[in-house]
Short mmCIF file of C-alpha atoms in Angstrom, two decimals:
data_model
loop_
_atom_site.label_atom_id
_atom_site.label_comp_id
_atom_site.label_asym_id
_atom_site.label_seq_id
_atom_site.Cartn_x
_atom_site.Cartn_y
_atom_site.Cartn_z
CA MET A 1 76.79 16.81 -53.73
CA ILE A 2 80.01 19.20 -53.68
CA THR A 3 82.96 17.20 -54.88
CA ASP A 4 85.70 19.56 -54.91
CA PRO A 5 88.50 18.10 -52.40
CA LEU A 6 89.52 21.92 -51.23
CA PHE A 7 86.20 22.36 -49.91
CA TYR A 8 86.42 19.40 -47.64
CA VAL A 9 89.98 20.58 -46.57
CA ALA A 10 88.13 23.77 -45.42
CA ALA A 11 84.99 22.03 -44.03
CA ILE A 12 85.85 19.03 -42.25
CA PRO A 13 88.21 21.17 -39.47
CA ALA A 14 85.33 23.76 -39.41
CA ILE A 15 82.83 20.95 -38.67
CA LEU A 16 84.97 19.53 -35.93
CA ILE A 17 85.86 22.91 -34.10
CA VAL A 18 82.04 24.00 -33.99
CA GLY A 19 81.34 20.66 -32.62
CA ILE A 20 83.88 21.02 -30.04
CA SER A 21 82.67 24.64 -29.42
CA LYS A 22 78.96 23.64 -28.99
CA GLY A 23 79.73 20.49 -26.88
CA GLY A 24 81.95 22.46 -24.25
CA PHE A 25 82.81 26.17 -24.81
CA GLY A 26 79.41 27.68 -25.31
CA GLY A 27 79.46 27.95 -29.10
CA GLY A 28 81.68 30.63 -28.88
CA LEU A 29 83.48 29.63 -32.19
CA GLY A 30 80.60 28.41 -33.92
CA MET A 31 80.87 31.39 -36.39
CA VAL A 32 84.04 30.07 -37.75
CA ALA A 33 82.15 27.27 -40.14
CA VAL A 34 81.04 29.88 -42.64
CA PRO A 35 84.03 31.90 -43.10
CA LEU A 36 86.10 28.77 -43.64
CA MET A 37 83.86 27.03 -45.94
CA ALA A 38 83.28 30.59 -47.90
CA LEU A 39 87.12 30.27 -48.87
CA VAL A 40 85.83 27.74 -51.31
CA ILE A 41 82.22 28.49 -51.72
CA SER A 42 79.86 31.32 -51.47
CA PRO A 43 78.92 32.27 -47.85
CA ILE A 44 75.24 31.92 -48.90
CA GLN A 45 75.62 28.33 -49.68
CA ALA A 46 77.91 27.81 -46.57
CA ALA A 47 75.24 28.80 -44.48
CA ALA A 48 72.66 26.71 -45.94
CA ILE A 49 75.05 23.59 -45.61
CA MET A 50 75.83 24.41 -42.02
CA LEU A 51 72.27 24.77 -40.81
CA PRO A 52 71.07 20.82 -41.09
CA ILE A 53 74.61 20.22 -39.35
CA LEU A 54 74.00 22.41 -36.40
CA CYS A 55 70.81 21.40 -35.78
CA LEU A 56 72.09 17.81 -35.48
CA MET A 57 74.97 19.27 -33.47
CA ASP A 58 72.42 20.85 -31.20
CA LEU A 59 70.36 17.18 -30.42
CA ALA A 60 73.89 15.59 -29.30
CA ALA A 61 74.83 18.76 -27.24
CA MET A 62 71.48 18.81 -25.40
CA TRP A 63 71.45 14.95 -24.56
CA SER A 64 75.23 15.55 -22.86
CA PHE A 65 73.57 18.65 -20.96
CA ARG A 66 70.27 17.41 -20.43
CA GLY A 67 68.57 19.07 -17.44
CA LYS A 68 71.24 21.59 -17.16
CA PHE A 69 69.82 24.96 -18.06
CA ASP A 70 67.98 28.34 -16.83
CA ARG A 71 64.30 28.29 -17.57
CA SER A 72 64.07 31.77 -16.53
CA LEU A 73 66.58 32.86 -19.16
CA LEU A 74 65.21 31.01 -21.86
CA LYS A 75 61.76 32.35 -21.17
CA VAL A 76 63.07 36.17 -22.29
CA LEU A 77 65.52 34.98 -24.70
CA ILE A 78 63.78 32.51 -27.11
CA PRO A 79 60.76 34.72 -28.05
CA ALA A 80 63.42 37.72 -28.35
CA ALA A 81 65.24 35.60 -30.72
CA LEU A 82 62.10 34.67 -32.73
CA ILE A 83 61.61 38.46 -33.33
CA GLY A 84 65.56 38.55 -34.70
CA ILE A 85 64.86 35.70 -36.75
CA LEU A 86 61.84 37.46 -38.51
CA ILE A 87 63.87 40.48 -38.71
CA GLY A 88 66.71 38.85 -40.50
CA ALA A 89 64.26 37.08 -43.02
CA LEU A 90 62.44 39.90 -43.99
CA SER A 91 65.71 42.06 -44.41
CA PHE A 92 67.84 39.21 -46.10
CA ARG A 93 67.85 40.92 -49.41
CA TYR A 94 68.72 44.39 -48.11
CA LEU A 95 71.91 44.13 -45.59
CA SER A 96 75.10 42.95 -46.83
CA GLU A 97 77.22 40.23 -44.86
CA GLN A 98 79.82 42.87 -44.31
CA HIS A 99 77.54 45.19 -42.57
CA LEU A 100 76.29 42.30 -40.06
CA LYS A 101 80.00 41.21 -39.49
CA PHE A 102 81.08 44.94 -38.65
CA ILE A 103 78.13 45.46 -36.25
CA ILE A 104 78.33 42.17 -34.38
CA GLY A 105 82.10 42.22 -34.15
CA GLY A 106 82.59 45.72 -33.15
CA ILE A 107 80.24 45.00 -30.08
CA ALA A 108 81.84 41.46 -29.01
CA VAL A 109 85.41 43.16 -29.32
CA LEU A 110 84.37 46.39 -27.31
CA PHE A 111 82.83 44.30 -24.90
CA THR A 112 85.63 41.84 -24.26
CA LEU A 113 87.79 45.01 -23.94
CA ASN A 114 85.67 46.61 -21.41
CA TYR A 115 85.59 42.94 -19.37
CA TRP A 116 89.25 42.83 -19.32
CA LEU A 117 90.38 46.54 -18.41
CA ARG A 118 87.46 47.81 -16.45
CA PRO A 119 88.01 47.31 -12.40
CA GLY A 120 85.43 45.22 -10.77
CA SER A 121 84.13 43.60 -14.14
CA ASN A 122 84.03 39.94 -12.79
CA THR A 123 81.11 40.75 -10.37
CA PRO A 124 78.28 38.79 -11.43
CA ARG A 125 75.59 40.90 -13.14
CA GLN A 126 71.88 40.13 -12.38
CA PRO A 127 69.58 39.06 -15.41
CA SER A 128 67.27 41.58 -17.14
CA THR A 129 64.52 41.63 -19.24
CA LEU A 130 65.23 44.32 -21.25
CA ARG A 131 69.04 43.43 -21.56
CA GLY A 132 67.89 39.74 -22.38
CA GLY A 133 65.43 40.78 -24.99
CA PHE A 134 67.85 43.07 -26.74
CA TRP A 135 70.56 40.65 -26.98
CA GLY A 136 68.07 37.82 -27.76
CA ILE A 137 66.88 39.71 -30.93
CA LEU A 138 70.49 40.50 -32.08
CA THR A 139 71.50 36.78 -31.16
CA GLY A 140 68.50 35.79 -33.58
CA PHE A 141 68.98 38.38 -35.91
CA THR A 142 72.80 37.72 -36.56
CA SER A 143 72.30 33.81 -36.18
CA PHE A 144 69.74 33.91 -39.14
CA SER A 145 72.28 35.81 -41.37
CA VAL A 146 75.72 34.61 -41.06
CA HIS A 147 75.28 31.98 -37.94
CA ALA A 148 77.10 34.36 -35.81
CA GLY A 149 74.79 34.44 -32.96
CA GLY A 150 77.45 33.27 -30.26
CA PRO A 151 78.84 36.93 -29.62
CA PRO A 152 75.86 38.64 -28.98
CA LEU A 153 74.37 35.71 -26.53
CA ASN A 154 77.83 35.55 -24.64
CA ILE A 155 77.60 39.25 -24.16
CA TYR A 156 74.53 38.76 -22.09
CA LEU A 157 75.10 35.51 -20.51
CA LEU A 158 78.91 35.82 -19.77
CA PRO A 159 78.62 38.67 -17.14
CA LEU A 160 75.76 36.78 -15.07
CA ARG A 161 78.52 34.27 -14.27
CA LEU A 162 76.43 31.22 -14.23
CA GLU A 163 77.97 27.81 -13.27
CA LYS A 164 79.58 26.51 -16.29
CA SER A 165 77.17 23.73 -17.13
CA ILE A 166 74.20 25.59 -16.56
CA PHE A 167 75.85 28.35 -18.76
CA ILE A 168 76.30 25.65 -21.54
CA GLY A 169 73.28 23.93 -21.29
CA THR A 170 71.40 27.24 -21.29
CA THR A 171 73.36 28.10 -24.62
CA ILE A 172 72.63 24.92 -26.12
CA ILE A 173 68.70 25.27 -25.84
CA MET A 174 68.78 28.84 -26.88
CA PHE A 175 70.47 27.78 -30.48
CA ALA A 176 68.89 24.71 -30.63
CA ALA A 177 65.68 26.63 -30.87
CA ILE A 178 67.19 29.35 -33.06
CA ASN A 179 68.57 26.82 -35.76
CA TYR A 180 65.08 24.86 -36.11
CA LEU A 181 63.27 27.96 -36.24
CA LYS A 182 65.54 29.13 -38.91
CA LEU A 183 65.06 25.90 -41.12
CA ILE A 184 61.20 27.58 -41.94
CA PRO A 185 62.66 30.65 -43.61
CA TYR A 186 65.87 29.09 -45.14
CA ALA A 187 63.49 26.68 -47.04
CA LEU A 188 61.09 29.41 -48.02
CA LEU A 189 64.23 31.00 -49.31
CA GLY A 190 65.13 28.07 -51.47
CA GLN A 191 68.49 27.38 -49.69
CA PHE A 192 67.75 23.64 -49.31
CA ASP A 193 68.80 22.26 -52.70
CA SER A 194 69.74 18.67 -53.60
CA ALA A 195 73.38 19.52 -53.49
CA ASN A 196 73.48 21.65 -50.29
CA LEU A 197 71.46 18.82 -48.58
CA SER A 198 73.54 15.71 -49.78
CA THR A 199 76.68 17.80 -48.68
CA SER A 200 75.29 18.40 -45.27
CA ALA A 201 74.28 14.83 -44.84
CA ILE A 202 78.09 13.59 -45.61
CA LEU A 203 79.46 16.38 -43.27
CA ALA A 204 76.99 15.54 -40.34
CA LEU A 205 79.08 12.24 -39.86
CA LEU A 206 81.43 14.80 -38.17
CA ALA A 207 78.89 16.58 -35.92
CA PRO A 208 78.44 13.92 -32.98
CA ILE A 209 82.21 13.36 -32.87
CA GLY A 210 83.06 16.96 -32.45
CA VAL A 211 80.28 17.39 -29.85
CA ARG A 212 81.34 14.40 -27.78
CA LEU A 213 85.12 16.07 -28.05
CA GLY A 214 84.03 19.12 -26.87
CA TYR A 215 82.19 17.65 -23.79
CA TRP A 216 84.97 15.66 -22.89
CA MET A 217 87.32 18.92 -22.85
CA HIS A 218 84.51 20.63 -20.80
CA HIS A 219 84.82 18.44 -17.82
CA ARG A 220 88.59 18.81 -17.62
CA ILE A 221 88.79 22.47 -17.58
CA ASN A 222 87.99 24.49 -14.27
CA GLN A 223 85.67 27.42 -14.18
CA THR A 224 88.09 30.16 -13.72
CA TRP A 225 89.85 28.99 -16.98
CA PHE A 226 86.57 28.24 -18.76
CA TYR A 227 85.43 31.67 -18.43
CA ARG A 228 88.78 33.02 -19.72
CA ILE A 229 88.49 30.65 -22.59
CA CYS A 230 85.15 32.00 -23.38
CA PHE A 231 85.98 35.68 -23.26
CA GLY A 232 88.81 34.87 -25.50
CA PHE A 233 87.05 33.21 -27.87
CA LEU A 234 84.43 36.08 -27.81
CA PHE A 235 87.45 38.41 -28.54
CA LEU A 236 88.66 36.20 -31.26
CA THR A 237 85.24 35.83 -32.71
CA GLY A 238 84.62 39.55 -32.74
CA THR A 239 88.13 40.29 -34.34
CA LYS A 240 87.76 37.73 -36.98
CA LEU A 241 84.21 39.25 -38.11
CA LEU A 242 85.82 43.03 -38.09
CA TYR A 243 88.47 41.80 -40.13
CA ASP A 244 86.16 40.23 -42.49
CA ALA A 245 83.93 43.09 -42.80
CA PHE A 246 86.81 45.34 -43.66
CA THR A 247 88.43 43.04 -46.19
CA GLY A 248 84.90 42.28 -47.84
#
């Protein structure tokens, strides 16, 4: 198990932020954990430590939002995400983390600016199998690589203007499917050694606390502010990814 105190100074707030995000805000800040933990350990090890914790958070979040999801959207998104995971696993040794962060960060920032600046952007958009498939593949791909699937999924779901509990529940089930599917290639790539798993077990104690805090906050913010916060998270995460890409 990792014993460096500096690691836990970074990891504990990271786990709580991710739990709050998953439990109440659509996972928009879910990508912050790996960058924070990577200040002390390698990004690859940070991603491996986070995955079992994310799986536990998904279970807690699904219980909180049970029965609240859009089945028709998931029928398109989950199979597409599986394709993205396979692409991520096959290209694991060829694409750098900086490449991935640049691509998804640029898309997230441009999309948010378009939403804020383009007249009429608040009009709900209709679901599309083509768009859902594309963003589902990109969600699976980026989630596999750096646990940064939130921005591409939000790019597709936010314009649909779903009722906020349906939005959150759909997002939770989507990432639960992705994260449990990722366990197989992560194990095959040798990411789950005893040090990583024991560290995950210690940090996992914080997972339900963060999720419940997010659920509590979710029911105390109205829908207008909810979407403003989500788009703000999307912009911040995109900006952070771009920063990491250029500085890396």
